[in-house]
PDB file of C-alpha atoms in Angstrom:
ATOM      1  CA  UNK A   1      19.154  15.749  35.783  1.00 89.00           C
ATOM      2  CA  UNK A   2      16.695  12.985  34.577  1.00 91.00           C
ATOM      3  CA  UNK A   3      15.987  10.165  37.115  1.00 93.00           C
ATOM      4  CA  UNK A   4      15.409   7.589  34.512  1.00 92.00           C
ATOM      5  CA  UNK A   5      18.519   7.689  31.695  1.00 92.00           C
ATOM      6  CA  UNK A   6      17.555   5.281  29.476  1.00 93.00           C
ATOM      7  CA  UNK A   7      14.865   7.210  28.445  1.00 91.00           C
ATOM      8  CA  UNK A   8      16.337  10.767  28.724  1.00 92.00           C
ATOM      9  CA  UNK A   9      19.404  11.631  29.316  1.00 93.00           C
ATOM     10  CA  UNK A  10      20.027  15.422  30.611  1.00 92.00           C
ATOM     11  CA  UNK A  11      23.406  17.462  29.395  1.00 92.00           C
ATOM     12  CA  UNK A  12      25.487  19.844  31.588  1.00 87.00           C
ATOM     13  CA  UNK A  13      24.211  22.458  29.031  1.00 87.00           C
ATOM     14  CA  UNK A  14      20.659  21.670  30.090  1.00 87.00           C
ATOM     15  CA  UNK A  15      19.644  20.023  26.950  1.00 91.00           C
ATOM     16  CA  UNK A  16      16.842  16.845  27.134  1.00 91.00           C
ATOM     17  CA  UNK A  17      17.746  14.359  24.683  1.00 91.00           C
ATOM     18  CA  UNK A  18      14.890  11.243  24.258  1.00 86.00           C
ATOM     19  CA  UNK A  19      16.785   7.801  24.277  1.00 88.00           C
ATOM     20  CA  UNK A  20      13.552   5.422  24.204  1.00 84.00           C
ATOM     21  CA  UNK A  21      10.086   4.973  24.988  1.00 82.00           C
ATOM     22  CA  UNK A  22       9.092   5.481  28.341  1.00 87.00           C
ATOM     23  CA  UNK A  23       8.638   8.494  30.957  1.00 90.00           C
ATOM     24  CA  UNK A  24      11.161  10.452  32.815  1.00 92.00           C
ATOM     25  CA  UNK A  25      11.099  12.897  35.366  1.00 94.00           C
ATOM     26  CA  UNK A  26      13.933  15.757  34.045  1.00 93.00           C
ATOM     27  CA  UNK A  27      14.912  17.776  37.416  1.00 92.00           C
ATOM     28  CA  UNK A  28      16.397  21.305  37.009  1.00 90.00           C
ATOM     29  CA  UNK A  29      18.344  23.212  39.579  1.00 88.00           C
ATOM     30  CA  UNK A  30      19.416  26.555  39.843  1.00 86.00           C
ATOM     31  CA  UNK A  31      20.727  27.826  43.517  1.00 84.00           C
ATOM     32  CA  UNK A  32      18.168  27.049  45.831  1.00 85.00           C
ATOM     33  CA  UNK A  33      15.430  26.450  43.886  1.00 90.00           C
ATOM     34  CA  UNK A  34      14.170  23.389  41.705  1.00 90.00           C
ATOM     35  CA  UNK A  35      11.935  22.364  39.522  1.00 92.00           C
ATOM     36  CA  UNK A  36      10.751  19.074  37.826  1.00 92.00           C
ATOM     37  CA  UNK A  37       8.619  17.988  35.205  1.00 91.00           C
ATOM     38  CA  UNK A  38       7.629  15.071  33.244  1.00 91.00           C
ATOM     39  CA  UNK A  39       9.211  13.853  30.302  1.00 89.00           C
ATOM     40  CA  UNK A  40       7.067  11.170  27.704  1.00 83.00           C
ATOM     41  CA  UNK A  41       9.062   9.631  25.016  1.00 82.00           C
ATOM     42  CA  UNK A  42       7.119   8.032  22.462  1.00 75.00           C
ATOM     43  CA  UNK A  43       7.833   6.399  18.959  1.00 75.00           C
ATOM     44  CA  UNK A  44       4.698   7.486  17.489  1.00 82.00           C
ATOM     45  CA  UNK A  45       4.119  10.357  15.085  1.00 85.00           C
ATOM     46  CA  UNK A  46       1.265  11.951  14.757  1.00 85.00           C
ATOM     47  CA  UNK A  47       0.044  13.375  11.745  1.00 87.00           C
ATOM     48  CA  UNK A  48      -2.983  15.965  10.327  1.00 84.00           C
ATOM     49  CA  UNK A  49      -3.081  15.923   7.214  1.00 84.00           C
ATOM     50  CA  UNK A  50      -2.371  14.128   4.153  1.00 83.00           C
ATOM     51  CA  UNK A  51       0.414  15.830   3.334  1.00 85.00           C
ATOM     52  CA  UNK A  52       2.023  14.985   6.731  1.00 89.00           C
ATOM     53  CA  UNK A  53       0.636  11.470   6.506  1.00 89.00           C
ATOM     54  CA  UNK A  54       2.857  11.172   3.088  1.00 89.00           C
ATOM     55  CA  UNK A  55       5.915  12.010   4.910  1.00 92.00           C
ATOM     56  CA  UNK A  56       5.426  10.358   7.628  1.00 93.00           C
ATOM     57  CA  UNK A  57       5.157   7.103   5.936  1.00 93.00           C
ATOM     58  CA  UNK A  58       8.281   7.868   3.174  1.00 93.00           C
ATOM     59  CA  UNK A  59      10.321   8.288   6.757  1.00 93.00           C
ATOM     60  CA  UNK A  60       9.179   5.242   8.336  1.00 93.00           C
ATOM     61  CA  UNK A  61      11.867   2.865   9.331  1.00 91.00           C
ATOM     62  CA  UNK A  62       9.900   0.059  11.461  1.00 90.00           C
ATOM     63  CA  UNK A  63      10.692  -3.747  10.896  1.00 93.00           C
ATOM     64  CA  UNK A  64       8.052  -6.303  11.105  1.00 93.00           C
ATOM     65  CA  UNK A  65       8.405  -7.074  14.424  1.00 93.00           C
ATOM     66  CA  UNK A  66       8.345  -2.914  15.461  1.00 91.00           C
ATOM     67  CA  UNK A  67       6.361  -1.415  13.034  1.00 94.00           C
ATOM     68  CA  UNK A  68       6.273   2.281  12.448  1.00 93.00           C
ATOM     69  CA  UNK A  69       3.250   4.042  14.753  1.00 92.00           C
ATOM     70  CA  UNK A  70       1.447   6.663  13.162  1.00 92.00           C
ATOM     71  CA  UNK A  71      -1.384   8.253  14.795  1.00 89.00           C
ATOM     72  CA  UNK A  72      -3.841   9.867  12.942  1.00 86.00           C
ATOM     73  CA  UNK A  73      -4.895  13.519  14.710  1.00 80.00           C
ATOM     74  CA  UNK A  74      -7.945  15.166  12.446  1.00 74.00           C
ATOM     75  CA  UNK A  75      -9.883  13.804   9.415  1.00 75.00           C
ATOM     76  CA  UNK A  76      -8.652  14.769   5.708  1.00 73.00           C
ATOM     77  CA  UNK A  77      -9.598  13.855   1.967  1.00 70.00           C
ATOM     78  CA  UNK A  78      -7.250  12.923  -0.995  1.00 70.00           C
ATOM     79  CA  UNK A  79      -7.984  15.286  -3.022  1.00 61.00           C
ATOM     80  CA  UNK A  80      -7.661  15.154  -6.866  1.00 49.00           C
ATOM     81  CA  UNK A  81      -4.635  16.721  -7.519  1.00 54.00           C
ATOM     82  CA  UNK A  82      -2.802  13.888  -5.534  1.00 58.00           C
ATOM     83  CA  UNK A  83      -0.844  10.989  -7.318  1.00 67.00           C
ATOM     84  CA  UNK A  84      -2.466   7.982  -8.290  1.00 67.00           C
ATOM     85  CA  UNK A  85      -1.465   6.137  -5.541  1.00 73.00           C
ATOM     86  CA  UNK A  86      -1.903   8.763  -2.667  1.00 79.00           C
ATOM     87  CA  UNK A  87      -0.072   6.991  -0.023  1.00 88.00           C
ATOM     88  CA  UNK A  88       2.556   4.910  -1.592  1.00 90.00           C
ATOM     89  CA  UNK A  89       4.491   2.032   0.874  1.00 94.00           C
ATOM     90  CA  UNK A  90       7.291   0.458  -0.276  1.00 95.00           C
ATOM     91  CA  UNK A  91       8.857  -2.264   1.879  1.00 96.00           C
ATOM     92  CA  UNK A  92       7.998  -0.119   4.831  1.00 96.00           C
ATOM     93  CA  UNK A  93       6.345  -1.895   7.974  1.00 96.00           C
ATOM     94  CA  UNK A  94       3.501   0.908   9.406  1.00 96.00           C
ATOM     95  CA  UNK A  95       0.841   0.896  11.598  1.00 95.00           C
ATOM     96  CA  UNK A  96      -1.673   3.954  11.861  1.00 93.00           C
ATOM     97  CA  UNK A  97      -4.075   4.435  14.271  1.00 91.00           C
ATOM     98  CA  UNK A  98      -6.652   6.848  14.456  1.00 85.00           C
ATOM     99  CA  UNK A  99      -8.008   6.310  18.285  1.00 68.00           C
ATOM    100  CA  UNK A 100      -7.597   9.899  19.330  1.00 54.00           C
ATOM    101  CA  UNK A 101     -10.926  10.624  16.883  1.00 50.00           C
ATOM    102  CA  UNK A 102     -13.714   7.753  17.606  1.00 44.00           C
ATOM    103  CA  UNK A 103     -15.586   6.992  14.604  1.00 42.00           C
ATOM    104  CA  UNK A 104     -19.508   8.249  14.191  1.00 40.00           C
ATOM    105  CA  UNK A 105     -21.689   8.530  11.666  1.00 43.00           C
ATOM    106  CA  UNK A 106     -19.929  10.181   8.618  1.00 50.00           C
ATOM    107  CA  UNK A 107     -16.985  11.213  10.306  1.00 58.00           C
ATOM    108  CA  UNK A 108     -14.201   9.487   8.362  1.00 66.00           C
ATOM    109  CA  UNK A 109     -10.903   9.536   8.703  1.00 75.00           C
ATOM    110  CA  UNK A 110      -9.479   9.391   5.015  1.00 77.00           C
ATOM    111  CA  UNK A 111     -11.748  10.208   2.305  1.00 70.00           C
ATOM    112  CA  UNK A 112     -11.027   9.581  -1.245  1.00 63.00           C
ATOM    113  CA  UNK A 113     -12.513  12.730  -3.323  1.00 58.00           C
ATOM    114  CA  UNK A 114     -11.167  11.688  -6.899  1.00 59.00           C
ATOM    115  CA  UNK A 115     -12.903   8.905  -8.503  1.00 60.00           C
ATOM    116  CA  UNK A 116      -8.831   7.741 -10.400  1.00 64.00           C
ATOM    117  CA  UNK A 117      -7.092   7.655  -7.393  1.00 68.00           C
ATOM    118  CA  UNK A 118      -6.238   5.222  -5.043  1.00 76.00           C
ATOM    119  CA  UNK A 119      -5.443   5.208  -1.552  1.00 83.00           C
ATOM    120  CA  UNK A 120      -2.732   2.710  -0.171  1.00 88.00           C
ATOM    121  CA  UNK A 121      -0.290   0.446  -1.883  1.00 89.00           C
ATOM    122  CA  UNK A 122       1.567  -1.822  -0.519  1.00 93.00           C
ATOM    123  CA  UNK A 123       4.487  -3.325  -2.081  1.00 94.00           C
ATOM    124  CA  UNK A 124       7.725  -5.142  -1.743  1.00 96.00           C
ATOM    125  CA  UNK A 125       6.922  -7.393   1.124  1.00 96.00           C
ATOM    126  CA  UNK A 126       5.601  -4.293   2.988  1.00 97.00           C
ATOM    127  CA  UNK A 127       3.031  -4.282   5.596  1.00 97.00           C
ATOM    128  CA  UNK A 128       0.502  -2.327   7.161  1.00 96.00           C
ATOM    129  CA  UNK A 129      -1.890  -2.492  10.069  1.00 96.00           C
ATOM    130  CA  UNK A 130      -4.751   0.136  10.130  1.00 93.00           C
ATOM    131  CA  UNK A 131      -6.608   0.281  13.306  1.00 92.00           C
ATOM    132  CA  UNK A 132      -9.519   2.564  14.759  1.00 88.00           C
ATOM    133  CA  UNK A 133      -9.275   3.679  10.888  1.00 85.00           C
ATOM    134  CA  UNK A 134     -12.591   4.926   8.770  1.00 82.00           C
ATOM    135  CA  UNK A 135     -11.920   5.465   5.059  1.00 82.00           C
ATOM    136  CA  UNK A 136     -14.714   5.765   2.572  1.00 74.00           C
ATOM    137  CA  UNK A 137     -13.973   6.358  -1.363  1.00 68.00           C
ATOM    138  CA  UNK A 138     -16.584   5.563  -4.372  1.00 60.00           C
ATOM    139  CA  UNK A 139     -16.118   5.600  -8.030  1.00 56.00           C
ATOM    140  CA  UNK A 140     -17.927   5.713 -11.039  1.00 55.00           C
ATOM    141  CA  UNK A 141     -16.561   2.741 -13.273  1.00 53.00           C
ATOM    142  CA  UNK A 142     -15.230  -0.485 -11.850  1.00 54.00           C
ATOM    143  CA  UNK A 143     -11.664   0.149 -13.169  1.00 57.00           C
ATOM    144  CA  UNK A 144      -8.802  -2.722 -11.954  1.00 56.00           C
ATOM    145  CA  UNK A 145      -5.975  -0.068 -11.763  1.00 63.00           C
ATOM    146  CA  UNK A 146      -7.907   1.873  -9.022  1.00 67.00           C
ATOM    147  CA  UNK A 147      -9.187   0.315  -5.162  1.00 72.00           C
ATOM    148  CA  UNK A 148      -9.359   1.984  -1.988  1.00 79.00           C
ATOM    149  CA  UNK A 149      -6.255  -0.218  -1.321  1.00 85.00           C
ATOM    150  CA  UNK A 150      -3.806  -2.570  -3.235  1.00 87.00           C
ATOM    151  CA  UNK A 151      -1.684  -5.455  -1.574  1.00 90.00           C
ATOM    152  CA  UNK A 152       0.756  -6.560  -3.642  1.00 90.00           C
ATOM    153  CA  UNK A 153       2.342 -10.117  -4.056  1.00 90.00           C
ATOM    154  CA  UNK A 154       4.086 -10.700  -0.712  1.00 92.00           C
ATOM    155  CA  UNK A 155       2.593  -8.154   1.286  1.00 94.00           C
ATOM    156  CA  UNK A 156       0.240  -7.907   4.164  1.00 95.00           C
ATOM    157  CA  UNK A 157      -2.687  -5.682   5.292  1.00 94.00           C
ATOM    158  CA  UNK A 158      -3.977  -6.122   8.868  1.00 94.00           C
ATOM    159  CA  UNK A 159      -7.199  -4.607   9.651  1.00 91.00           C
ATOM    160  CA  UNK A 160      -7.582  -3.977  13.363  1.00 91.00           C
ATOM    161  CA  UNK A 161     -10.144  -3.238  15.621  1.00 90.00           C
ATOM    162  CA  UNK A 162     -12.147   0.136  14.805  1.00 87.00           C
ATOM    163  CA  UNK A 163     -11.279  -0.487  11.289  1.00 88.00           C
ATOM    164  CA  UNK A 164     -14.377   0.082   8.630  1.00 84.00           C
ATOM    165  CA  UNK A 165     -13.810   0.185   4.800  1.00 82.00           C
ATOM    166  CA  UNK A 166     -16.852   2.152   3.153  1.00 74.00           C
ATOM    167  CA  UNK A 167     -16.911   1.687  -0.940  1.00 65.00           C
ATOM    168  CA  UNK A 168     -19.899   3.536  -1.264  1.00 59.00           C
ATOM    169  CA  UNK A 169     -23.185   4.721  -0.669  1.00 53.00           C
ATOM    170  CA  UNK A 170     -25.401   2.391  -1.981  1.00 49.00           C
ATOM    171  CA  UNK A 171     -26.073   4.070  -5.540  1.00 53.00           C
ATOM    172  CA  UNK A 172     -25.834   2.604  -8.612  1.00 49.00           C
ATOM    173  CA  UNK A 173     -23.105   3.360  -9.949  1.00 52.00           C
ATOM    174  CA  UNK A 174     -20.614   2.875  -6.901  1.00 52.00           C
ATOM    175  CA  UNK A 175     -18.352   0.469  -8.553  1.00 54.00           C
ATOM    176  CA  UNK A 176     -14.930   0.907  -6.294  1.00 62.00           C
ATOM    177  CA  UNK A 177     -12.809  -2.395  -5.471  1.00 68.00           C
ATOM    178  CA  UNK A 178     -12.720  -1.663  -1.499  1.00 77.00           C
ATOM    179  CA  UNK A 179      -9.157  -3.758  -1.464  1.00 83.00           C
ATOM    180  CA  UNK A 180      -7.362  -5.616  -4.295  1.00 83.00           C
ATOM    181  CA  UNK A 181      -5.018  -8.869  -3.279  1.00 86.00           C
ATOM    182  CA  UNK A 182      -2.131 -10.365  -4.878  1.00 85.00           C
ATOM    183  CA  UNK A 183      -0.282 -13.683  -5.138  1.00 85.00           C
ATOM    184  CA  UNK A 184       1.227 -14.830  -1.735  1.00 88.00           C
ATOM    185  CA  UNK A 185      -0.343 -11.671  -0.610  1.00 90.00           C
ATOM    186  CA  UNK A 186      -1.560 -11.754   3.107  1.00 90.00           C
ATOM    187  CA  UNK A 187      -4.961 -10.114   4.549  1.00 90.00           C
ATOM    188  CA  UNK A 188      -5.904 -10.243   8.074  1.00 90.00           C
ATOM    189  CA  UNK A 189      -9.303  -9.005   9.598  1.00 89.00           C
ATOM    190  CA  UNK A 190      -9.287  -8.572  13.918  1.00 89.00           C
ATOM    191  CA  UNK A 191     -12.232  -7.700  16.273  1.00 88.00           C
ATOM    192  CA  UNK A 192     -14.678  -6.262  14.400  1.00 88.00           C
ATOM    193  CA  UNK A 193     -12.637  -4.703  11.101  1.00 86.00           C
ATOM    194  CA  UNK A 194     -15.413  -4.277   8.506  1.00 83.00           C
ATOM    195  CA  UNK A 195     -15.384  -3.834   5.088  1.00 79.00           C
ATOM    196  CA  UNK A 196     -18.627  -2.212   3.320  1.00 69.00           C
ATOM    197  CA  UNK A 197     -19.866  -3.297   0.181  1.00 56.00           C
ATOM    198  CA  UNK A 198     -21.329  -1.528  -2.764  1.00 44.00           C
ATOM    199  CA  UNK A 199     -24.056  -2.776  -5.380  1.00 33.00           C
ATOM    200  CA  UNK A 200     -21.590  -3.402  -8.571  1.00 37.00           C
ATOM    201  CA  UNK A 201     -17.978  -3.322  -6.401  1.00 39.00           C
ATOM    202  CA  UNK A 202     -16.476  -5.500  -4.759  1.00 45.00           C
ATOM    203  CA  UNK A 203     -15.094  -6.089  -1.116  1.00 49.00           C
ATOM    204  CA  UNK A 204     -12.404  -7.840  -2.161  1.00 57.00           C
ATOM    205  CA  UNK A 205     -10.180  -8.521  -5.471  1.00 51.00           C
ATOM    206  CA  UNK A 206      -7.963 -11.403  -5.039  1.00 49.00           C
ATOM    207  CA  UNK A 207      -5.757 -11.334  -8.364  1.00 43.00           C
TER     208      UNK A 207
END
């Protein structure tokens, strides 16, 4: 039996079945003896690696109001065999979080390994919010086509608290656009969201 059904509800077969978020304590009974445990029912998915990531975010079906949670659980690059745009987001409405893995030194969470690919775009009035996040990408030639991530018209990006944006190490010839904005497009930076900039790119493109 669960003591709390509109979070869990318990069949006569035995089986647990979530209903929303929340906690639950699921009682079984057999004869004299009993047993309880705790039941957690959470909208978040967590993800480790890219490929899961993907998925997770072709799946999502948040509004604006209730985005999508995704939590990040390990570190993983893009490598080059991925599509241009690695992590494509279509009128979704996400947020990922990566607050299980605190940030330090060069421990990021995305990296972006080949120098044509992009990370994140955003488009059809989609919108994302990337919090406790640490991505880093660099590339060789200031191309438009390719940023760490696009907004497009309509759409908005909200970097949260724990965010950092790192286009670069300094050299030369890092030339990535760290994030590229378009018309009516919306950018939003909270606490202390940080974007890095490199000698010949540029923090932000506004089209």
């Amino acid at each position: 039996s669960s003591d709390k059904t509109s979070v869990a509800t318990v069949s006569k077969d035995g089986l647990v079945t979530a209903v929303a978020e929340g906690t639950a304590t699921i009682t079984a009974t057999a004869r004299e003896k009993s047993a309880t445990c705790l039941v957690t029912v959470s909208n978040k998915t967590l993800v480790t690696t890219a490929a899961e990531l993907k998925t997770a975010i072709e799946t999502a079906d948040g509004t604006a109001d209730a985005p999508t949670q995704i939590i990040l659980g390990g570190s993983f690059e893009v490598a080059a065999d991925a599509e241009h745009f690695a992590f494509s987001i279509d009128g979704k409405h996400i947020a990922i979080d990566d607050g299980n893995n605190p940030i330090s030194g060069d421990n990021y969470s995305i990296s972006r390994t080949a120098s044509d690919k992009s990370l994140f775009e955003l488009t059809n009035g989609a919108s994302l919010k990337l919090t406790n996040l640490n991505i880093y990408g660099n590339a060789d030639a200031h191309l438009a086509e390719v940023a760490c991530i696009f907004v497009r018209a309509s759409c908005k990006l909200t970097l949260g608290n724990g965010f950092e944006l790192y286009s670069g190490n300094g050299n030369d010839n890092d030339q990535l656009i760290g994030i590229s904005v378009g018309d009516n497009a919306t950018l939003i930076m909270e606490g202390d969201a940080e974007i890095s900039k490199s000698i010949k790119g540029q923090e932000v493109l506004v089209a």
